[in-house]
C-alpha atoms as one frame of an Amber mdcrd trajectory, in Angstrom:
protein
 153.067  71.050 160.420 150.111  71.780 162.704 146.835  72.640 161.053 145.413
  76.017 162.098 142.427  75.894 164.408 139.325  77.161 162.582 137.615  80.146
 164.203 134.729  79.205 166.445 131.488  81.152 166.840 130.705  82.379 170.349
 128.125  80.329 172.169 124.616  81.824 172.119 123.733  83.895 175.170 121.447
  82.343 177.732 118.369  84.352 178.641 118.704  84.870 182.398 121.441  84.574
 185.012 121.365  83.025 188.466 122.449  86.312 189.992 125.606  87.984 191.225
 125.608  85.935 194.448 126.081  82.822 192.299 129.219  84.483 190.889 127.584
  85.106 187.516 127.874  88.375 185.637 124.346  89.484 184.593 125.819  91.243
 181.564 126.806  87.847 180.136 123.112  86.986 179.765 120.669  88.305 177.187
 117.763  89.572 179.309 119.637  91.619 181.961 121.953  93.010 179.279 118.978
  94.017 177.145 117.333  95.714 180.139 120.527  97.681 180.803 120.743  98.678
 177.131 117.135  99.890 177.075 117.535 101.906 180.290 120.787 103.475 179.095
 119.440 104.325 175.644 116.166 105.830 176.914 117.865 107.893 179.638 120.602
 109.149 177.318 118.317 110.093 174.413 115.805 111.802 176.709 118.635 113.812
 178.252 119.759 114.914 174.792 116.157 115.781 173.884 116.009 117.976 176.993
 119.213 119.754 175.965 117.912 120.323 172.419 114.471 121.524 173.521 115.448
 125.242 173.489 116.404 124.797 169.810 112.911 123.362 169.164 114.354 120.253
 167.567 112.160 117.143 167.126 112.986 114.242 169.410 114.192 112.153 166.472
 117.252 114.441 166.263 118.192 113.610 169.848 117.680 109.906 169.185 119.852
 109.933 166.054 122.606 111.869 167.849 122.286 109.577 170.886 122.696 106.505
 168.720 125.788 107.937 167.027 127.368 109.012 170.342 126.824 105.587 171.939
 128.382 103.908 168.901 132.007 103.685 167.782 132.016 107.364 166.761 132.241
 108.658 170.367 131.606 106.767 173.607 131.889 103.445 171.796 135.507 104.230
 170.891 136.170 102.778 174.330 136.368  99.050 173.612 135.702  98.329 177.285
 132.381 100.172 177.127 131.419  98.707 173.755 132.292  95.120 174.698 130.548
  95.429 178.053 127.301  97.227 177.174 126.957  96.507 173.447 128.944  93.285
 172.792 128.650  91.781 169.320 126.999  88.653 170.703 124.045  90.801 171.865
 123.515  92.487 168.515 121.029  89.894 167.241 118.735  90.275 170.249 119.066
  94.086 170.202 118.358  94.427 166.485 115.457  91.964 166.622 113.733  93.881
 169.403 114.517  97.205 167.704 112.967  95.979 164.456 109.865  94.727 166.294
 109.445  98.220 167.730 110.126  99.797 164.336 107.637  97.455 162.712 104.794
  98.598 164.954 105.903 102.232 164.729 105.605 102.096 160.941 102.156 100.609
 161.432 101.363 103.808 163.376 102.881 105.915 160.584 100.601 104.137 158.118
  97.668 104.972 160.371  98.614 108.651 160.149  98.506 108.599 156.353  94.978
 108.993 155.057  94.837 107.939 151.400  91.642 109.958 150.966  93.597 113.133
 151.711  96.303 112.098 149.254  93.688 111.513 146.551  92.298 114.986 147.264
  95.749 116.574 146.992  95.593 119.637 144.783  97.641 120.145 141.642  99.950
 122.576 143.449 100.887 120.130 146.220 101.154 117.253 143.739 103.480 119.251
 141.489 105.642 120.248 144.450 105.768 116.625 145.650 106.828 115.338 142.236
 109.508 118.034 141.893 110.716 117.318 145.439 111.130 113.636 144.552 112.378
 113.701 140.975 115.024 116.460 141.128 116.946 115.117 144.176 116.500 111.540
 142.872 118.181 112.461 139.603 120.937 114.353 141.454 121.301 111.357 143.779
 121.915 109.112 140.787 124.599 111.557 139.633 126.154 111.559 143.096 126.190
 107.757 143.125 128.544 107.743 140.112 130.977 109.985 142.020 130.789 107.764
 145.123 131.253 104.575 143.096 134.395 105.960 141.534 135.929 106.907 144.904
 134.791 105.223 148.146 132.165 102.704 146.956 134.041 100.767 144.323 132.760
  97.343 143.385 129.135  97.712 144.544 126.232  96.597 142.348 125.542  99.738
 140.290 121.760  99.573 139.758 120.853  98.954 143.412 123.375 101.565 144.584
 122.058 104.367 142.384 118.449 103.587 143.383 119.352 103.564 147.113 121.204
 106.864 146.800 118.348 108.399 144.819 115.814 107.299 147.441 118.061 108.462
 150.315 118.336 111.969 148.879 114.701 112.355 147.808 112.890 111.284 150.993
 110.813 113.701 153.092 110.120 112.348 156.586 106.358 112.692 157.013 106.151
 112.164 160.846 109.138 114.429 161.535 107.794 117.149 159.233 104.413 117.001
 160.978 106.110 117.457 164.352 108.169 120.432 163.124 105.103 122.108 161.591
 103.161 121.618 164.802 106.014 123.042 166.887 106.202 126.100 164.618 102.368
 126.464 164.496 102.362 126.167 160.733 100.061 123.181 160.248  97.021 125.275
 159.391  98.877 127.826 157.255  99.050 127.524 153.481 102.682 126.463 153.729
 101.838 123.793 156.303  98.913 122.396 154.344 100.908 122.142 151.115 103.910
 120.662 152.954 101.812 117.963 154.617 100.006 117.039 151.399 103.258 116.920
 149.416 105.034 114.964 152.180 102.230 112.386 152.244 102.630 111.838 148.493
 106.403 111.774 148.945 106.162 109.178 151.724 104.113 106.771 149.628 106.427
 107.268 146.636 109.478 106.699 148.845 108.164 103.323 150.014 107.482 102.276
 146.428 111.011 103.286 145.424 112.411 101.545 148.508 110.597  98.348 147.544
 112.181  98.691 144.091 115.620  99.241 145.607 115.268  96.209 147.872 114.107
  94.058 144.954 117.166  95.102 142.947 119.627  94.533 145.817 119.159  90.803
 146.368 122.113  88.458 146.404 120.781  86.873 143.243 121.302  89.500 140.585
 119.015  87.861 138.047 116.523  90.439 136.679 113.879  87.729 136.716 114.182
  87.392 140.509 113.801  91.151 140.981 110.755  91.110 138.724 109.169  88.311
 140.753 109.813  90.233 143.978 108.116  93.337 142.565 105.156  91.388 141.190
 104.665  89.541 144.491 104.914  92.847 146.351 102.207  94.360 144.151 100.058
  91.246 144.655 100.524  91.584 148.431  99.307  95.206 148.353  96.231  94.197
 146.334  95.538  91.341 148.755  95.675  93.768 151.698  93.316  96.211 149.972
  90.710  93.681 148.846  90.990  90.921 151.475  92.530  92.315 154.665  90.880
  95.747 154.668  87.293  94.347 154.785  88.233  92.305 157.861  89.700  95.372
 159.557  86.688  97.453 158.492  84.321  94.887 160.012  86.117  95.071 163.371
  86.191  98.868 163.193  82.456  98.945 162.424  81.714  96.805 165.494  83.659
  99.199 167.723  81.156 101.851 168.728  81.890 105.283 170.179  81.759 105.278
 173.979  82.077 101.491 174.249  85.251  99.557 175.035  86.943  97.921 172.058
  87.045  94.145 172.331  90.409  92.727 173.291  89.987  90.064 170.606  89.826
  92.750 167.901  93.058  94.312 169.156  94.745  90.913 169.222  93.592  90.024
 165.694  94.791  93.367 164.302  98.251  93.159 165.869  98.567  89.563 164.672
  97.636  90.671 161.136 100.409  93.285 161.326 102.947  90.602 162.250 101.630
  88.180 159.626 101.848  90.855 156.920 105.414  91.613 157.996 106.287  87.936
 157.719 104.750  87.820 154.255 106.734  90.792 152.923 109.934  89.466 154.480
 109.299  86.148 152.739 108.724  87.971 149.453 112.008  89.803 149.916 110.937
  93.455 150.384 111.540  93.662 154.157 109.143  93.036 157.036 108.610  96.770
 157.652 106.802  97.142 154.330 103.991  94.803 155.424 103.353  96.673 158.678
 103.270 100.002 156.846 100.770  98.720 154.259  98.446  97.388 156.987  98.572
 100.794 158.660  97.592 102.494 155.391  94.634 100.172 154.634  93.408 100.356
 158.228  90.070 102.264 158.380  90.654 105.678 159.947  87.032 106.409 160.909
  85.584 105.608 164.309  87.328 104.902 167.633  89.054 101.638 166.651  92.177
 103.224 165.122  92.491 105.621 168.069  92.307 102.778 170.595  94.961 100.846
 168.687  97.269 103.854 168.843  96.659 104.271 172.576  97.446 100.610 173.188
 100.833 100.474 171.501 102.300 103.930 170.907 103.762 104.665 174.348 105.757
 101.486 174.812 106.841 101.441 171.158 107.955 105.064 170.824 109.345 105.332
 174.364 111.228 102.053 174.809 111.639 100.100 171.589 112.076 102.755 168.910
 115.171 104.380 170.507 116.813 100.949 170.284 116.655 101.210 166.499 118.549
 104.489 166.551 121.233 102.918 168.730 121.319  99.869 166.465 121.900 102.274
 163.582 124.408 104.305 165.594 126.460 101.186 166.354 126.910 100.781 162.588
 127.872 104.433 162.125 131.526 105.255 162.558 132.189 108.909 161.790 135.909
 108.190 162.047 135.707 106.444 158.656 135.191 109.901 157.139 138.826 110.917
 157.049 140.874 112.814 154.539 139.985 115.543 152.124 138.207 113.206 149.708
 135.815 111.864 152.317 134.947 115.275 153.722 134.538 116.621 150.209 132.124
 113.790 149.435 130.194 114.540 152.652 129.841 118.155 151.536 128.809 116.989
 148.058 126.086 114.673 149.409 124.705 117.352 151.754 124.787 119.982 149.006
 123.145 117.664 146.494 120.395 116.666 148.920 119.639 120.258 149.922 120.019
 121.735 146.449 117.829 119.158 144.750 115.023 119.204 147.294 115.012 122.955
 147.995 115.542 124.230 144.459 113.111 121.731 142.948 110.433 122.676 145.483
 111.032 126.433 145.304 110.936 126.596 141.491 107.619 124.731 141.253 106.169
 126.732 144.169 107.060 130.018 142.471 105.564 128.756 139.212 102.411 128.090
 141.259 102.527 131.788 142.275 103.574 131.296 145.875 105.492 134.202 147.492
 109.254 133.654 147.527 109.558 133.515 151.324 106.808 130.903 151.563 108.344
 128.928 148.701 111.780 129.015 150.383 110.313 127.904 153.723 108.472 125.103
 151.931 111.721 123.993 150.299 113.514 123.668 153.650 110.510 121.918 155.197
 110.434 119.360 152.393 114.161 118.760 153.010 113.374 117.156 156.382 114.820
 113.685 156.829 114.372 111.305 159.744 113.444 107.757 160.618 112.507 106.614
 157.096 115.888 107.869 155.877 117.653 105.738 158.496 115.550 102.736 157.498
 116.636 103.109 153.866 120.277 103.492 154.861 120.240 100.534 157.273 118.600
  98.271 154.714 121.227  99.379 152.195 124.039  98.601 154.642 122.574  95.229
 155.637 122.363  94.288 151.952 125.994  95.324 151.334 124.923  98.133 148.996
 126.392 100.838 151.262 129.782 100.427 152.909 130.731 101.925 156.287 132.000
 105.203 154.873 129.045 105.829 152.555 126.646 104.871 155.348 128.256 107.336
 157.785 128.161 110.128 155.180 124.453 109.578 154.487 123.572 109.418 158.205
 125.319 112.749 158.827 123.526 114.189 155.790 120.144 113.146 157.233 121.056
 114.595 160.629 122.270 117.898 159.182 119.316 118.491 156.850 116.778 117.831
 159.618 118.660 119.873 162.216 118.733 123.016 160.072 115.044 122.869 159.159
 113.545 124.483 162.262 115.976 127.426 162.704 116.014 128.279 158.984 112.221
 128.129 158.621 111.889 130.332 161.714 114.324 132.792 160.145 112.894 132.986
 156.620 109.192 132.576 157.318 107.435 134.277 160.194 103.750 134.434 159.305
 102.491 137.658 160.825  99.400 137.352 162.943  97.175 140.029 161.544  93.544
 140.793 162.121  90.880 143.394 161.534  90.407 145.932 164.354  87.190 145.652
 166.308  85.395 147.830 168.805  83.843 145.760 171.593  86.730 144.263 173.575
  85.017 144.499 176.963  81.648 143.575 178.451  81.204 147.132 179.705  80.118
 149.186 176.718  77.851 152.068 175.858  75.696 150.151 173.392  74.407 147.162
 175.337  72.247 145.972 172.455  75.304 144.725 170.561  76.223 141.064 170.399
  78.397 139.716 173.230  81.061 137.328 172.019  82.823 135.051 174.503  85.659
 132.579 173.923  85.080 129.835 176.536  88.048 127.488 176.991  88.092 124.082
 178.661  90.636 121.288 179.192  88.461 118.281 179.999  84.913 117.084 180.545
  85.189 118.235 184.163  84.852 121.875 183.052  81.953 121.409 180.635  78.816
 121.371 182.902  79.857 124.466 184.858  80.891 126.265 181.677  77.549 125.564
 179.995  75.662 126.643 183.113  77.704 129.860 183.224  76.898 130.480 179.547
  73.212 129.853 180.220  73.341 132.363 183.076  74.970 134.952 180.819  72.599
 134.845 177.888  69.598 136.750 179.285  66.142 136.274 177.781  65.356 139.682
 176.401  66.023 141.092 172.968  68.690 143.507 174.191  71.487 141.621 172.522
  72.719 138.272 171.366  75.281 135.960 172.909  77.796 134.093 170.748  80.026
 131.507 172.394  83.187 130.040 170.894  83.800 126.836 172.858  87.491 126.024
 172.531  88.824 122.644 173.616  92.447 123.101 174.711  94.539 120.026 173.937
  98.219 119.603 174.659 100.406 118.662 171.709 102.514 115.877 173.166 105.411
 113.892 171.725 103.017 111.045 170.980 102.357 110.206 167.377  98.623 110.114
 168.181  98.708 113.868 168.709  99.787 114.378 165.114  97.426 111.650 163.945
  94.618 113.511 165.673  95.644 116.700 163.901  95.569 115.051 160.483  92.278
 113.331 161.113  90.618 116.477 162.357  92.142 118.999 159.983  90.908 117.212
 156.855  93.256 119.039 154.505  92.770 122.348 156.306  88.972 122.427 156.292
  86.744 122.381 159.399  86.682 118.712 160.265  83.061 118.547 161.378  81.930
 119.754 157.946  82.735 116.403 156.317  83.818 113.711 158.752  81.222 113.691
 161.486  82.455 110.427 163.031  85.947 111.724 163.761  85.145 115.079 165.277
  86.188 116.183 168.733  83.746 114.533 171.132  84.310 117.249 173.728  82.477
 119.892 171.707  79.293 117.851 171.248  77.683 119.060 174.540  78.189 122.670
 173.409  76.668 121.952 170.013  73.682 120.293 171.686  73.250 123.253 174.036
  73.426 125.687 171.112  70.650 123.820 169.307  68.409 123.843 172.394  68.934
 127.504 173.287  69.056 130.873 171.614  72.826 131.031 172.028  75.064 130.778
 168.971  77.714 128.164 169.822  80.796 127.723 167.641  82.976 124.740 168.603
  86.751 125.027 168.211  89.760 122.894 169.046  93.294 124.101 169.727  96.195
 121.657 169.809  99.491 123.106 170.901 102.236 122.818 173.479 101.037 124.316
 176.770 103.950 126.747 176.678 102.556 128.414 173.542  98.841 127.592 173.570
  98.089 131.083 174.911  99.028 132.390 171.467  96.258 130.297 169.915  93.760
 131.468 172.532  94.563 135.162 172.117  94.774 134.985 168.326  91.418 133.197
 168.116  89.833 135.706 170.482  90.957 138.541 168.226  89.879 136.856 164.996
  86.465 136.053 166.501  86.137 139.594 167.931  85.540 138.269 171.447  84.762
 140.604 174.323  85.879 138.114 176.977  87.956 134.945 177.284  86.850 132.500
 179.986  89.617 130.205 181.263  89.379 127.316 183.734  91.307 127.816 186.975
  94.418 125.662 187.255  93.001 123.954 190.350  89.934 121.787 190.790  88.012
 120.987 193.935  88.411 117.562 195.516  85.681 115.665 197.329  86.858 116.987
 200.715  86.558 120.600 199.520  90.289 121.273 199.158  91.719 122.650 195.920
  94.129 120.426 193.988  96.460 121.796 191.318  96.317 120.361 187.793  99.892
 121.423 187.170 102.025 124.532 186.961 101.781 124.534 183.148  98.044 125.286
 183.279  98.705 128.175 185.641 101.270 129.597 183.213  98.700 129.355 180.415
  96.328 131.564 182.423  99.072 134.029 183.311 100.158 134.335 179.676  96.591
 134.917 178.519  96.113 137.589 181.191  99.231 139.306 179.853  98.525 139.079
 176.109  94.728 138.949 175.809  93.179 141.318 173.243  90.003 141.557 175.327
  88.738 141.032 178.861  89.555 137.769 180.646  87.613 135.753 183.205  89.148
 132.903 185.212  86.521 130.422 186.382  87.075 128.730 189.754  84.728 125.765
 189.426  82.977 124.532 192.556  80.083 122.881 190.768  77.982 125.756 189.420
  74.524 124.224 188.965  75.765 120.735 189.917  77.498 118.146 187.771  75.088
 118.349 184.832  73.617 120.983 182.576  70.700 122.889 184.106  67.677 123.648
 181.946  66.863 127.316 181.430  63.613 127.032 183.375  65.453 125.454 186.329
  68.142 128.107 186.705  68.016 129.594 190.191  71.333 131.145 191.120  72.396
 133.730 193.675  75.151 135.840 192.128  77.248 138.185 194.280  79.453 141.022
 193.008  81.750 142.685 195.582  82.482 146.194 194.284  85.534 148.103 195.503
  86.085 150.240 192.408  88.585 150.252 189.609  88.644 149.029 186.019  88.285
 145.309 186.760  85.468 145.782 189.262  83.556 147.842 186.716  83.850 144.957
 184.253  82.684 142.495 186.914  79.668 144.677 187.674  78.828 144.992 183.962
  78.962 141.185 183.669  76.761 140.801 186.739  74.206 143.223 185.269  74.235
 141.156 182.079  73.552 137.996 184.065  70.700 139.657 185.959  68.682 139.749
 182.731  68.089 136.024 183.168  64.889 135.466 185.192  66.546 132.744 187.264
  69.373 134.977 188.485  69.261 137.043 191.674  72.120 139.564 191.581  73.360
 141.152 194.787  76.042 143.829 194.560  77.936 144.677 197.733  79.561 148.105
 197.509  82.453 148.425 199.926  83.413 151.784 201.384  86.403 152.800 203.498
  86.175 155.268 206.392  86.568 158.943 205.370  90.169 159.814 204.583  91.263
 156.168 204.372  91.622 153.627 201.587  91.277 149.857 201.193  95.004 149.353
 201.696  94.559 149.691 205.479  98.185 150.739 205.868  99.507 147.999 203.542
 100.589 148.094 199.932  98.755 147.346 196.729 100.239 144.564 194.582 100.108
 143.666 190.944 101.603 141.006 188.667 104.078 142.270 186.095 103.203 141.826
 182.446 106.641 140.501 181.475 107.678 136.868 181.256 108.943 136.827 184.858
 105.454 137.419 186.317 106.931 139.108 189.394 104.681 140.466 192.124 105.342
 144.175 192.548 104.058 146.825 194.895 101.891 149.521 193.420 100.986 153.024
 194.441  97.983 153.592 196.671  96.414 156.097 194.333  93.041 156.003 192.569
  92.831 158.425 189.681  90.017 160.907 189.324  89.175 159.217 186.036  88.656
 155.888 187.794  86.415 157.515 190.394  84.328 159.158 187.697  83.994 155.860
 185.843  83.077 154.069 189.090  80.389 156.648 189.811  79.027 156.387 186.282
  78.623 152.602 186.257  77.198 152.682 189.780  74.561 155.156 188.664  73.765
 152.888 185.701  73.388 149.966 188.080  71.152 151.944 190.432  68.991 152.972
 187.482  68.677 149.357 186.307  68.049 148.149 189.864  65.221 150.593 190.428
  63.347 149.131 187.475  64.186 145.509 188.261  64.242 145.157 192.038  63.232
 141.508 191.906  66.453 140.484 190.142  68.881 143.122 191.472  69.737 144.077
 195.004  72.540 146.004 196.566  74.175 146.546 199.925  76.728 149.044 201.144
  79.306 148.018 203.725  81.748 150.179 205.616  84.944 148.257 206.350  87.793
 149.486 208.503  90.291 146.639 208.165  91.201 143.565 206.180  89.347 141.509
 208.747  86.200 143.475 208.006  86.566 142.755 204.280  87.093 139.042 204.938
  84.050 138.918 207.228  81.899 140.608 204.601  83.156 138.275 201.880  82.500
 135.192 204.018  78.854 136.188 204.118  78.809 135.481 200.394  80.029 131.884
 200.707  76.516 130.445 200.489  75.876 132.071 197.128  76.055 130.160 193.863
  78.518 132.407 192.063  80.789 135.313 192.977  81.942 137.666 190.203  84.898
 139.812 191.248  87.421 142.118 189.592  90.993 140.888 189.397  92.849 143.981
 190.591  90.686 146.250 192.775  92.548 148.832 194.901  92.617 146.556 197.963
  95.487 145.218 200.038  96.026 141.436 199.705  93.759 139.438 202.004  95.996
 136.339 201.896  99.647 136.652 202.840 100.971 133.487 201.209  98.869 132.738
 198.155 100.051 130.466 195.351  97.708 132.146 192.871  98.559 135.825 193.157
  97.574 136.313 189.515  93.943 136.292 190.716  94.540 139.498 192.635  93.962
 140.450 196.271  90.286 139.410 196.429  90.269 136.602 193.871  93.133 134.724
 195.531  91.139 134.631 198.768  87.884 133.607 197.081  89.737 130.767 195.293
  91.008 129.355 198.584  89.245 126.650 200.567  88.958 129.104 203.496  86.253
 131.021 201.644  83.801 128.372 200.462  83.396 124.852 199.147  80.224 125.525
 197.157  80.426 129.014 195.636  82.054 129.185 192.198  84.056 132.300 191.373
  84.747 134.255 188.194  87.731 136.606 188.471  87.563 139.225 185.716  90.257
 141.428 184.210  89.043 144.228 181.942  90.939 144.851 178.735  93.247 147.844
 179.090  94.456 149.191 175.720  97.216 151.212 177.368  98.869 147.986 178.576
  98.461 146.113 175.291 101.855 147.310 174.045 103.012 144.003 172.501  99.891
 142.479 170.934 100.057 138.982 169.477  97.818 140.129 166.603  98.631 143.279
 164.671  95.478 145.109 163.665  95.302 146.003 159.976  92.427 148.166 158.808
  92.010 146.445 155.433  92.376 142.900 156.781  89.455 140.669 155.646  87.066
 139.533 158.353  87.452 135.916 159.464  84.291 133.860 158.799  82.453 132.477
 161.817  83.011 128.835 161.014  84.316 126.200 163.407  88.069 126.166 163.383
  90.825 123.758 164.151  93.963 125.465 165.397  97.452 124.063 165.741
């Protein structure tokens, strides 16, 4: 009788092939196969993220779904696809690289967690965190008994109940932060409590996970588990008292504005790997070591930020999605079959949601939170994500969870996270309310009142011109004060550093420059320095939001700060050859949205180097400011702003009043245009009619200007020009191209001077002045006056008894 041939293991894959021309299949070799896997995973998950973007889902949802679809649950049901793209012999290489990426990502997560904020967590957030952990943990233990009696028979009971308890009680801190930022809730009471409670929950989850791992070893001796826990505790103490001083020394030697030494980066990343090796040797998984190093890493100074910049893109973009696919290849939804399995899936989802939501809501109501806020907080705390998958994968690798239980828990994590955003949007819509205020324009009867301006900027490129414009606007007499709110506009990207920046700056909801001077936004320092050296009150602010919604932050802040004008940078900047280069269509949409929704006047600054590339001292200001005046609401605002600037002794204001021949208008046989206020921003033709009211208002402000000019002829001049065609207007405007600054109304009653303009939102005159045909040296401010009759859908509802917002620096998300 022949003896059966024992099964043989497949030969290990070689790294690289000799190429297709040598009759070798690249997919039989590790490196080309891994490259194909990475490209496929990244492209597929990014495509899913694009499809889910309208639902405002975090990218982790797309990555979890992508991993499941590429696995045996969907596309992987084709054995040809699975054996070609994800063969079993490649799983070791794929999982190793995925875990390397996950290891460094958890180091970044640890960097996001500031233990000082956790120690400062209030009793309310601490109580909510404890309820959000304990109630679902207890229910998870109860669920584990049901699972063990049905689909998980024979598993080690203690480890299984701990894993199930941890799986149901986790709140994903990074995913929650992303959802709160997307919904603009980070600086609300709900957002602050959620973040504080989630931070406590995250730390507790890792402690419980370490316990679960210690209990799930192949050696079931309690003594072994005890040694694992004791060694894990000793490792944490070693990191706090031995590793942290080394990291703090390197952070201390990394000064602001100086490059961080490459040796310091290398040492830190090596420490992360060494710590991971140590925890893997102890038996509590390599990821634990990386996470602990991230937590003990000093958060102050530029060192942590540079570390994030060095590693986050390649880790989160290329390596981390591999972990979701590695998890998805283990997830087979087809194992959930029959009424029992689907009933257990419903039970697990219900238990997870009920425990987390009810536990959170009850404690929140006891803490006297409104029911809607408490309910929203409950759903937010029910967010699962990457940490959940880590727990489940470790449980599966250690034979604590079988295929069916694993698939049920993965679907539970996906479902609970997916429903968070739409339900929170439905149950909790914090109304933007504010106190009504009077001065929403520069033109006003009482010129002795304070002028408040919200000046926005994207980068350092805008700062010198903006400060010089502020200096020109302040005047030197005692007529009135000038208060500037300098708002740094920052895009909230998918990077983890964006959220890390939010946490670092927000400092538990308080103005971050009040306590942590080293970590404040460096962009606002020039404005603070200018405010200290001048008589202008400067209030620095920072707004972090997606560019598609950042206009809401701008308009809301302008209302809360009772601003009379918002100054925005133009979406183009001037190149060295004088041509205008676009910064992107998104920045243009920001300006258009602000023009539509602003609660006050708006000025768009076309920067051509007002005063040069540095701040000009008050005594050195010598600017020629031109104001072309055609009439209309916006031109009146531009003239009022020019008259304000003329108070400065270094400003020479020249107003050019245009006049059409008798019986004719400035349309010259053409049509007036305007930009619609709806989301389509269509250019429409308007009627060639100037109301009697507008003419009376034009005459009134002109008489005020003439009165001021007669008493201040050294600083104010005027000219009157009769123009008979568009060519005459262009010729007259070109005479202004040697001036320092041109202030013009956005929508005067003039026919467009440029036929094919890509910035029609600047109006008929502004679009020409912003073109390279006009000038390469004269900066332009295009002003739109606030029109209450068009403010039909305000972003901020005015409430008469609403408390005034204090004039402190603010951080807005």
